Amino acid sequence: MQFVLFIVVFFSLSFNALSLPVAPTNHLQGRSFKVQRVRRSDYVAHGPAALRKAYRKFGIDASVLNGVDASDFQPFDTKSTTSVKTAKEDVADSDQTGVVDATSIDGDVEFVSPVDIGGQTLNMNFDSGSADMWVLNSRLPESMRGNRTVYEPSESTTFENLTNSTFKIQYGDSSYASGGVGKDDVSIGGVKVTGQAFGLPTDISETFIDDLKSNGLVGLGFSSINTITPVSQKTFFDNVASSLDEPVFTARLLSDGVGEYEFGTVDSSKYQGIMANVSVDSSNGFWQFESAQYAVGGGDFYPITQAPQAIADTGTSLMMVSPEAAAAYYKQVDGALYANNADGYIFPCTSSLPTLSVAIGSGYAATIPGSFMNWSEVGTNTTTGETVCYGALQSSGTSSMAIYGDVFLKALFVVFDKRGPSLGFAAPA
């Protein structure tokens, strides 16, 4: 099914049309490369797990959300034996454009892409909401490695230890990775960074032990939140940016089919209509922007008070909005409720889902189709026999920022631009 995103320009007193100037193009080596993302259709996503992962990542306390224990809600068994396709790297073209497959894990809960480190190819997750690159490796205890393939420093002739350096990335209370630090040649999509620094964890949380499909993470946030000490290090994107035609990467993530990241260029054939350019506040290390109003189902816009800033995060699968916006949305969904024993908003799968519009900066709004808001079937109503679905739109809890993950990003063509910095949003072509 083809989905359509509308970019709405407001001409009211509170929303004047705004278009930020585009900085001049920085032509250096003129390189660009793509990273494809492939959605897997043979797995039913588990919404509560996706939400808990996001809460852990940003240390959000969800206990303040007032819900009910839905006594007639029976969750499905979440165990799955579904296998994951093996990603492979295509050979770069002679014009320095590389293409890398990426495979959707657990129904878009995360996406993994092959990353070459010192000649060893490992599947890793790309994340614009953090700034650490770390890889599972042979220095981990065998009990933490399982049967997966891990990076072996001794098998790389270009590996170098960063003596006395350590890292510890903590995603909330229970999800973490920590250990030493090394440098090696890292290639993504045929574009290489010589001496890229990355973490070599010797300890990881159970969350990462259980995730057998990803061997680490490539942070695409701002290097200011890199956790390597005593000297923080640059991200892969920061290191490669000066060799690109433009210091940008774009995201075109499809709800069904093949999506892609593209580094170094903004392909005008990938979007239509106006490009809404908004300023980014990078002081917290995130791609953070103003998003201070919302509207449900094409109705009036209302102010967002608790979390009027949002971050564009490719490493979060759901769209997490201010509690007031989430509550207002589900008031318009028949049978919806916040269920404590489902860890989020649920509703009968037969319910009609309205659109959600959110402000982008002070002059634009993006409308997300209601069809995007059904994340997956999550259980049954034992009284009515109806199948119960989990919302792809959830509350951001106590966070002062909304977290616009893949549910939001899949409806848009998005430009992450180091100049400014800024974000660009447009309707996909």
Short mmCIF file of C-alpha atoms in Angstrom, two decimals:
data_model
loop_
_atom_site.label_atom_id
_atom_site.label_comp_id
_atom_site.label_asym_id
_atom_site.label_seq_id
_atom_site.Cartn_x
_atom_site.Cartn_y
_atom_site.Cartn_z
CA MET A 1 0.00 0.00 0.00
CA GLN A 2 1.27 3.43 -0.86
CA PHE A 3 1.20 5.90 2.03
CA VAL A 4 1.08 9.65 1.61
CA LEU A 5 2.51 12.25 3.96
CA PHE A 6 1.27 15.80 3.84
CA ILE A 7 3.46 18.74 4.85
CA VAL A 8 1.13 21.50 5.98
CA VAL A 9 2.17 25.16 5.97
CA PHE A 10 0.30 27.34 8.45
CA PHE A 11 -0.50 31.00 7.89
CA SER A 12 -2.09 31.76 11.27
CA LEU A 13 -0.68 34.26 13.76
CA SER A 14 1.00 31.50 15.74
CA PHE A 15 2.34 29.57 12.73
CA ASN A 16 3.96 31.75 10.11
CA ALA A 17 5.42 30.10 7.04
CA LEU A 18 9.13 29.55 7.54
CA SER A 19 11.85 28.33 5.23
CA LEU A 20 15.41 28.37 6.48
CA PRO A 21 18.16 29.18 3.99
CA VAL A 22 20.30 26.31 2.79
CA ALA A 23 24.00 26.66 3.53
CA PRO A 24 26.38 26.64 0.57
CA THR A 25 27.43 23.22 -0.68
CA ASN A 26 30.82 22.02 0.54
CA HIS A 27 32.44 20.25 -2.41
CA LEU A 28 35.40 18.19 -1.28
CA GLN A 29 36.00 14.71 -2.63
CA GLY A 30 32.44 14.56 -3.92
CA ARG A 31 31.62 11.15 -2.46
CA SER A 32 28.30 9.74 -1.41
CA PHE A 33 27.05 6.33 -0.39
CA LYS A 34 23.83 4.56 0.48
CA VAL A 35 22.81 2.18 3.23
CA GLN A 36 19.67 0.23 2.41
CA ARG A 37 17.19 -0.95 5.02
CA VAL A 38 14.99 -3.95 4.29
CA ARG A 39 11.80 -4.59 6.22
CA ARG A 40 11.26 -8.22 7.14
CA SER A 41 7.64 -9.39 6.72
CA ASP A 42 7.83 -12.73 8.55
CA TYR A 43 7.84 -11.48 12.15
CA VAL A 44 5.13 -9.97 14.34
CA ALA A 45 6.57 -7.03 16.26
CA HIS A 46 6.19 -6.89 20.03
CA GLY A 47 5.18 -3.35 20.99
CA PRO A 48 5.77 -3.50 24.76
CA ALA A 49 9.35 -4.69 24.17
CA ALA A 50 9.96 -1.84 21.72
CA LEU A 51 8.63 0.71 24.22
CA ARG A 52 10.63 -0.69 27.13
CA LYS A 53 13.76 -0.54 24.98
CA ALA A 54 13.15 3.14 24.25
CA TYR A 55 12.45 3.95 27.91
CA ARG A 56 15.70 2.21 28.95
CA LYS A 57 17.66 4.03 26.26
CA PHE A 58 16.65 7.48 27.52
CA GLY A 59 16.19 6.63 31.21
CA ILE A 60 12.46 7.47 31.15
CA ASP A 61 10.28 6.64 34.15
CA ALA A 62 6.90 5.42 32.92
CA SER A 63 5.52 4.64 36.38
CA VAL A 64 3.80 8.03 36.56
CA LEU A 65 1.48 7.15 33.68
CA ASN A 66 -2.01 6.47 34.98
CA GLY A 67 -3.45 3.34 33.46
CA VAL A 68 -5.60 0.38 34.36
CA ASP A 69 -4.99 -3.33 34.61
CA ALA A 70 -7.09 -4.67 31.76
CA SER A 71 -8.45 -7.85 33.33
CA ASP A 72 -9.88 -9.09 30.03
CA PHE A 73 -6.62 -8.55 28.12
CA GLN A 74 -4.66 -11.73 27.36
CA PRO A 75 -1.27 -11.10 25.74
CA PHE A 76 0.09 -13.41 23.05
CA ASP A 77 3.09 -15.64 23.62
CA THR A 78 5.97 -13.48 22.36
CA LYS A 79 8.43 -16.30 21.71
CA SER A 80 9.49 -16.59 18.08
CA THR A 81 11.73 -18.93 16.16
CA THR A 82 11.80 -16.74 13.08
CA SER A 83 15.22 -16.54 11.47
CA VAL A 84 16.87 -13.40 10.18
CA LYS A 85 18.17 -12.99 6.68
CA THR A 86 21.90 -12.56 6.35
CA ALA A 87 22.90 -9.08 5.22
CA LYS A 88 25.58 -8.66 2.60
CA GLU A 89 27.60 -5.77 1.30
CA ASP A 90 27.55 -4.89 -2.38
CA VAL A 91 30.73 -3.80 -4.12
CA ALA A 92 31.06 -0.03 -4.38
CA ASP A 93 30.64 1.48 -7.82
CA SER A 94 33.54 3.25 -9.44
CA ASP A 95 31.96 6.63 -8.67
CA GLN A 96 32.41 6.02 -4.92
CA THR A 97 28.72 5.28 -4.31
CA GLY A 98 28.33 2.32 -2.00
CA VAL A 99 25.15 0.36 -1.27
CA VAL A 100 24.68 -1.73 1.86
CA ASP A 101 21.72 -3.98 2.63
CA ALA A 102 20.13 -3.69 6.05
CA THR A 103 17.68 -6.15 7.55
CA SER A 104 14.73 -5.32 9.76
CA ILE A 105 14.76 -7.20 13.05
CA ASP A 106 11.65 -8.12 15.02
CA GLY A 107 9.27 -6.26 12.70
CA ASP A 108 11.16 -2.94 12.60
CA VAL A 109 12.21 -2.99 16.28
CA GLU A 110 15.73 -2.41 14.99
CA PHE A 111 17.58 -2.42 11.68
CA VAL A 112 21.00 -3.96 11.18
CA SER A 113 23.53 -3.21 8.45
CA PRO A 114 26.83 -4.86 7.57
CA VAL A 115 29.82 -2.85 8.77
CA ASP A 116 33.37 -3.82 7.81
CA ILE A 117 35.86 -3.45 10.69
CA GLY A 118 39.43 -4.40 9.85
CA GLY A 119 38.24 -6.74 7.11
CA GLN A 120 35.60 -8.42 9.31
CA THR A 121 31.95 -7.84 8.42
CA LEU A 122 29.44 -7.63 11.26
CA ASN A 123 25.76 -6.69 11.39
CA MET A 124 25.25 -3.51 13.43
CA ASN A 125 22.46 -1.09 14.27
CA PHE A 126 22.54 2.56 13.10
CA ASP A 127 21.35 5.03 15.75
CA SER A 128 20.97 8.81 15.39
CA GLY A 129 20.09 8.99 19.11
CA SER A 130 23.58 8.17 20.44
CA ALA A 131 27.21 8.85 19.52
CA ASP A 132 29.10 5.70 20.44
CA MET A 133 30.24 3.00 18.08
CA TRP A 134 30.83 -0.29 19.85
CA VAL A 135 31.11 -3.87 18.67
CA LEU A 136 30.78 -7.26 20.32
CA ASN A 137 34.20 -8.85 20.34
CA SER A 138 36.36 -11.75 21.50
CA ARG A 139 37.23 -9.99 24.76
CA LEU A 140 33.71 -10.58 26.02
CA PRO A 141 33.24 -13.61 28.28
CA GLU A 142 32.18 -16.60 26.18
CA SER A 143 28.89 -16.78 28.08
CA MET A 144 27.98 -13.33 26.70
CA ARG A 145 29.00 -14.09 23.13
CA GLY A 146 26.88 -17.17 22.57
CA ASN A 147 27.20 -18.63 19.09
CA ARG A 148 27.34 -15.30 17.29
CA THR A 149 30.16 -14.00 15.14
CA VAL A 150 32.18 -11.33 16.98
CA TYR A 151 35.00 -8.98 16.06
CA GLU A 152 38.47 -10.44 16.66
CA PRO A 153 41.10 -7.68 17.11
CA SER A 154 44.00 -10.09 16.70
CA GLU A 155 42.84 -10.99 13.18
CA SER A 156 43.12 -7.39 11.97
CA THR A 157 46.46 -6.03 10.83
CA THR A 158 45.17 -2.45 11.20
CA PHE A 159 43.83 -2.73 14.76
CA GLU A 160 45.28 -0.46 17.45
CA ASN A 161 44.52 -0.41 21.15
CA LEU A 162 43.69 2.95 22.71
CA THR A 163 45.63 2.39 25.89
CA ASN A 164 43.99 3.59 29.14
CA SER A 165 40.81 4.56 27.29
CA THR A 166 37.42 3.17 28.30
CA PHE A 167 33.78 3.66 27.38
CA LYS A 168 30.48 3.06 29.11
CA ILE A 169 27.24 3.70 27.31
CA GLN A 170 24.19 3.46 29.58
CA TYR A 171 20.68 3.34 28.17
CA GLY A 172 18.62 3.89 31.30
CA ASP A 173 18.90 1.55 34.30
CA SER A 174 19.37 -1.91 32.79
CA SER A 175 20.85 -1.61 29.32
CA TYR A 176 24.56 -0.89 28.93
CA ALA A 177 27.87 -1.80 27.34
CA SER A 178 31.30 -1.02 28.75
CA GLY A 179 34.95 -1.89 28.29
CA GLY A 180 38.09 -0.84 26.48
CA VAL A 181 38.58 1.09 23.26
CA GLY A 182 40.33 0.39 19.99
CA LYS A 183 40.86 1.86 16.55
CA ASP A 184 40.59 0.18 13.19
CA ASP A 185 39.64 0.83 9.58
CA VAL A 186 35.86 0.96 9.32
CA SER A 187 34.05 0.77 6.00
CA ILE A 188 30.33 1.35 5.42
CA GLY A 189 28.93 1.26 1.92
CA GLY A 190 32.41 1.27 0.44
CA VAL A 191 33.49 4.48 2.21
CA LYS A 192 36.29 3.97 4.73
CA VAL A 193 37.46 5.81 7.82
CA THR A 194 41.02 4.96 8.78
CA GLY A 195 41.51 4.66 12.53
CA GLN A 196 37.86 4.92 13.61
CA ALA A 197 37.59 4.67 17.39
CA PHE A 198 35.03 2.28 18.88
CA GLY A 199 34.24 0.53 22.11
CA LEU A 200 35.29 -3.07 22.78
CA PRO A 201 32.91 -4.08 25.55
CA THR A 202 33.97 -6.63 28.12
CA ASP A 203 30.60 -6.34 29.85
CA ILE A 204 27.12 -5.95 28.35
CA SER A 205 23.63 -6.08 29.79
CA GLU A 206 21.27 -8.99 29.28
CA THR A 207 19.38 -6.92 26.71
CA PHE A 208 22.35 -7.12 24.34
CA ILE A 209 23.20 -10.72 25.25
CA ASP A 210 19.70 -11.76 24.17
CA ASP A 211 19.81 -9.75 20.93
CA LEU A 212 21.52 -12.33 18.72
CA LYS A 213 20.93 -10.44 15.48
CA SER A 214 22.97 -7.32 16.18
CA ASN A 215 26.69 -7.19 16.96
CA GLY A 216 26.85 -3.60 18.07
CA LEU A 217 25.87 -0.07 17.30
CA VAL A 218 26.98 2.82 15.06
CA GLY A 219 26.06 6.12 16.73
CA LEU A 220 25.00 8.96 14.40
CA GLY A 221 24.24 11.56 17.07
CA PHE A 222 26.57 14.45 17.84
CA SER A 223 30.08 13.57 19.00
CA SER A 224 29.63 15.74 22.11
CA ILE A 225 27.85 12.82 23.85
CA ASN A 226 30.45 10.22 22.95
CA THR A 227 31.27 8.36 26.18
CA ILE A 228 34.91 7.39 25.55
CA THR A 229 37.23 8.67 28.29
CA PRO A 230 39.58 10.32 29.02
CA VAL A 231 39.31 11.78 25.50
CA SER A 232 36.01 11.54 23.66
CA GLN A 233 36.10 10.45 20.03
CA LYS A 234 34.29 11.42 16.84
CA THR A 235 31.47 9.41 15.30
CA PHE A 236 31.86 7.68 11.95
CA PHE A 237 29.67 10.38 10.37
CA ASP A 238 31.76 13.22 11.80
CA ASN A 239 34.94 11.55 10.56
CA VAL A 240 33.63 10.92 7.06
CA ALA A 241 31.70 14.20 6.63
CA SER A 242 34.63 16.22 5.28
CA SER A 243 35.14 13.72 2.44
CA LEU A 244 31.51 13.87 1.33
CA ASP A 245 30.02 16.15 -1.31
CA GLU A 246 27.76 17.57 1.40
CA PRO A 247 27.99 16.90 5.17
CA VAL A 248 24.57 15.29 5.32
CA PHE A 249 22.82 11.97 5.56
CA THR A 250 19.24 11.32 4.55
CA ALA A 251 16.74 8.75 5.69
CA ARG A 252 14.01 7.28 3.50
CA LEU A 253 12.55 4.45 5.54
CA LEU A 254 9.68 2.52 4.01
CA SER A 255 6.88 0.86 5.95
CA ASP A 256 6.94 -2.03 3.49
CA GLY A 257 9.88 -2.74 1.22
CA VAL A 258 13.40 -1.39 0.91
CA GLY A 259 14.42 1.88 2.52
CA GLU A 260 17.82 3.50 2.69
CA TYR A 261 20.19 5.92 4.30
CA GLU A 262 22.20 8.01 1.88
CA PHE A 263 25.30 9.90 2.98
CA GLY A 264 26.79 12.91 1.22
CA THR A 265 23.94 14.06 -1.00
CA VAL A 266 20.29 15.10 -0.97
CA ASP A 267 18.57 13.30 -3.85
CA SER A 268 15.74 15.57 -5.06
CA SER A 269 14.06 12.63 -6.78
CA LYS A 270 13.36 11.07 -3.38
CA TYR A 271 10.93 13.77 -2.21
CA GLN A 272 8.20 16.05 -3.53
CA GLY A 273 6.88 19.50 -2.69
CA ILE A 274 8.57 21.82 -0.22
CA MET A 275 11.39 20.86 2.11
CA ALA A 276 10.69 22.10 5.63
CA ASN A 277 14.05 23.11 7.10
CA VAL A 278 14.23 23.55 10.88
CA SER A 279 17.04 24.47 13.24
CA VAL A 280 18.53 21.76 15.43
CA ASP A 281 19.53 22.31 19.04
CA SER A 282 22.54 20.01 19.39
CA SER A 283 23.40 21.05 22.97
CA ASN A 284 22.13 17.71 24.31
CA GLY A 285 23.89 15.75 21.58
CA PHE A 286 20.66 14.85 19.76
CA TRP A 287 18.99 15.90 16.51
CA GLN A 288 16.55 17.97 18.58
CA PHE A 289 14.02 20.43 17.19
CA GLU A 290 10.92 22.36 18.22
CA SER A 291 7.63 20.46 17.97
CA ALA A 292 5.24 22.36 20.23
CA GLN A 293 1.76 21.71 18.82
CA TYR A 294 -0.34 18.72 17.77
CA ALA A 295 -3.68 17.97 16.13
CA VAL A 296 -5.67 14.75 15.95
CA GLY A 297 -7.70 13.68 12.93
CA GLY A 298 -7.41 16.98 11.08
CA GLY A 299 -8.82 18.97 14.00
CA ASP A 300 -7.53 22.08 15.74
CA PHE A 301 -3.95 22.40 16.91
CA TYR A 302 -3.25 22.42 20.64
CA PRO A 303 -0.05 23.36 22.47
CA ILE A 304 2.32 20.75 23.87
CA THR A 305 3.50 21.77 27.33
CA GLN A 306 5.46 18.86 28.81
CA ALA A 307 7.66 17.88 25.87
CA PRO A 308 7.63 20.69 23.26
CA GLN A 309 10.97 19.54 21.83
CA ALA A 310 11.45 16.35 19.84
CA ILE A 311 14.41 14.33 18.63
CA ALA A 312 14.65 12.46 15.33
CA ASP A 313 15.91 9.03 16.37
CA THR A 314 16.54 6.20 13.90
CA GLY A 315 17.37 3.92 16.83
CA THR A 316 13.85 4.03 18.31
CA SER A 317 11.11 2.09 16.59
CA LEU A 318 7.99 3.81 18.00
CA MET A 319 6.81 7.43 17.97
CA MET A 320 6.70 8.72 21.55
CA VAL A 321 4.86 11.99 22.12
CA SER A 322 4.09 14.16 25.14
CA PRO A 323 1.59 12.45 27.49
CA GLU A 324 -1.11 15.03 26.75
CA ALA A 325 -0.85 14.41 23.00
CA ALA A 326 -0.94 10.63 23.43
CA ALA A 327 -3.99 10.83 25.70
CA ALA A 328 -5.81 13.16 23.29
CA TYR A 329 -5.07 10.86 20.37
CA TYR A 330 -6.41 7.71 22.00
CA LYS A 331 -9.54 9.49 23.20
CA GLN A 332 -10.53 9.42 19.55
CA VAL A 333 -9.89 5.67 19.15
CA ASP A 334 -12.84 3.43 20.05
CA GLY A 335 -12.00 1.06 22.90
CA ALA A 336 -8.48 2.39 23.43
CA LEU A 337 -6.98 2.51 26.90
CA TYR A 338 -3.63 2.71 28.63
CA ALA A 339 -3.17 -0.77 30.09
CA ASN A 340 -0.55 -1.23 32.79
CA ASN A 341 -0.33 -4.96 32.04
CA ALA A 342 0.34 -4.20 28.37
CA ASP A 343 2.88 -1.44 29.11
CA GLY A 344 1.13 1.06 26.85
CA TYR A 345 -1.89 2.06 24.83
CA ILE A 346 -3.90 -0.79 23.30
CA PHE A 347 -7.12 -0.89 21.29
CA PRO A 348 -9.34 -3.33 19.37
CA CYS A 349 -7.64 -4.05 16.05
CA THR A 350 -10.88 -3.19 14.25
CA SER A 351 -10.85 0.40 15.57
CA SER A 352 -10.41 3.23 13.10
CA LEU A 353 -7.21 5.20 13.72
CA PRO A 354 -7.09 8.96 13.03
CA THR A 355 -4.15 10.88 11.63
CA LEU A 356 -1.77 12.76 13.91
CA SER A 357 -0.23 16.10 12.95
CA VAL A 358 2.76 17.50 14.82
CA ALA A 359 4.44 20.87 14.41
CA ILE A 360 7.87 20.94 12.81
CA GLY A 361 9.59 24.11 13.98
CA SER A 362 7.42 27.22 13.95
CA GLY A 363 6.10 27.08 10.41
CA TYR A 364 5.27 23.53 9.36
CA ALA A 365 3.45 20.42 10.45
CA ALA A 366 3.71 16.81 9.35
CA THR A 367 0.65 14.57 9.20
CA ILE A 368 1.27 10.90 9.97
CA PRO A 369 -1.33 8.50 8.52
CA GLY A 370 -3.52 6.64 10.99
CA SER A 371 -2.49 3.39 9.30
CA PHE A 372 1.02 3.90 10.70
CA MET A 373 -0.32 3.91 14.28
CA ASN A 374 -1.10 0.19 14.48
CA TRP A 375 2.16 -1.39 15.55
CA SER A 376 1.08 -5.03 15.86
CA GLU A 377 -1.40 -7.49 17.29
CA VAL A 378 -0.53 -7.96 20.94
CA GLY A 379 -3.27 -10.10 22.49
CA THR A 380 -6.96 -10.87 22.75
CA ASN A 381 -9.96 -9.61 24.71
CA THR A 382 -11.13 -12.66 26.62
CA THR A 383 -14.63 -11.18 27.03
CA THR A 384 -15.37 -10.24 23.41
CA GLY A 385 -12.87 -12.46 21.61
CA GLU A 386 -11.54 -9.45 19.71
CA THR A 387 -7.89 -9.22 18.74
CA VAL A 388 -6.11 -6.41 20.58
CA CYS A 389 -3.48 -4.23 18.91
CA TYR A 390 -0.62 -2.18 20.35
CA GLY A 391 -0.22 1.47 19.41
CA ALA A 392 2.81 2.61 17.45
CA LEU A 393 2.15 5.99 19.11
CA GLN A 394 2.99 5.95 22.81
CA SER A 395 3.65 8.41 25.61
CA SER A 396 7.13 9.82 26.26
CA GLY A 397 6.45 9.54 30.01
CA THR A 398 8.50 11.85 32.20
CA SER A 399 10.87 12.85 29.40
CA SER A 400 11.13 16.53 28.54
CA MET A 401 11.61 15.51 24.90
CA ALA A 402 9.36 13.66 22.52
CA ILE A 403 11.12 10.85 20.67
CA TYR A 404 10.17 10.61 17.01
CA GLY A 405 11.37 7.19 15.98
CA ASP A 406 10.86 5.06 12.89
CA VAL A 407 7.04 5.34 12.92
CA PHE A 408 7.47 9.08 12.32
CA LEU A 409 10.52 8.78 10.06
CA LYS A 410 8.94 6.16 7.79
CA ALA A 411 6.34 8.77 6.78
CA LEU A 412 8.97 11.28 5.67
CA PHE A 413 12.06 11.97 3.66
CA VAL A 414 14.47 13.37 6.28
CA VAL A 415 17.76 15.25 5.87
CA PHE A 416 20.25 15.31 8.77
CA ASP A 417 22.53 18.26 7.98
CA LYS A 418 25.66 19.14 9.99
CA ARG A 419 25.56 22.67 8.61
CA GLY A 420 23.65 24.81 11.06
CA PRO A 421 22.92 22.09 12.14
CA SER A 422 19.45 21.52 10.75
CA LEU A 423 16.87 18.94 9.77
CA GLY A 424 14.90 18.86 6.54
CA PHE A 425 11.50 17.18 6.23
CA ALA A 426 9.58 16.54 3.04
CA ALA A 427 6.88 14.31 1.60
CA PRO A 428 8.51 11.28 0.00
CA ALA A 429 8.25 10.90 -3.77
#
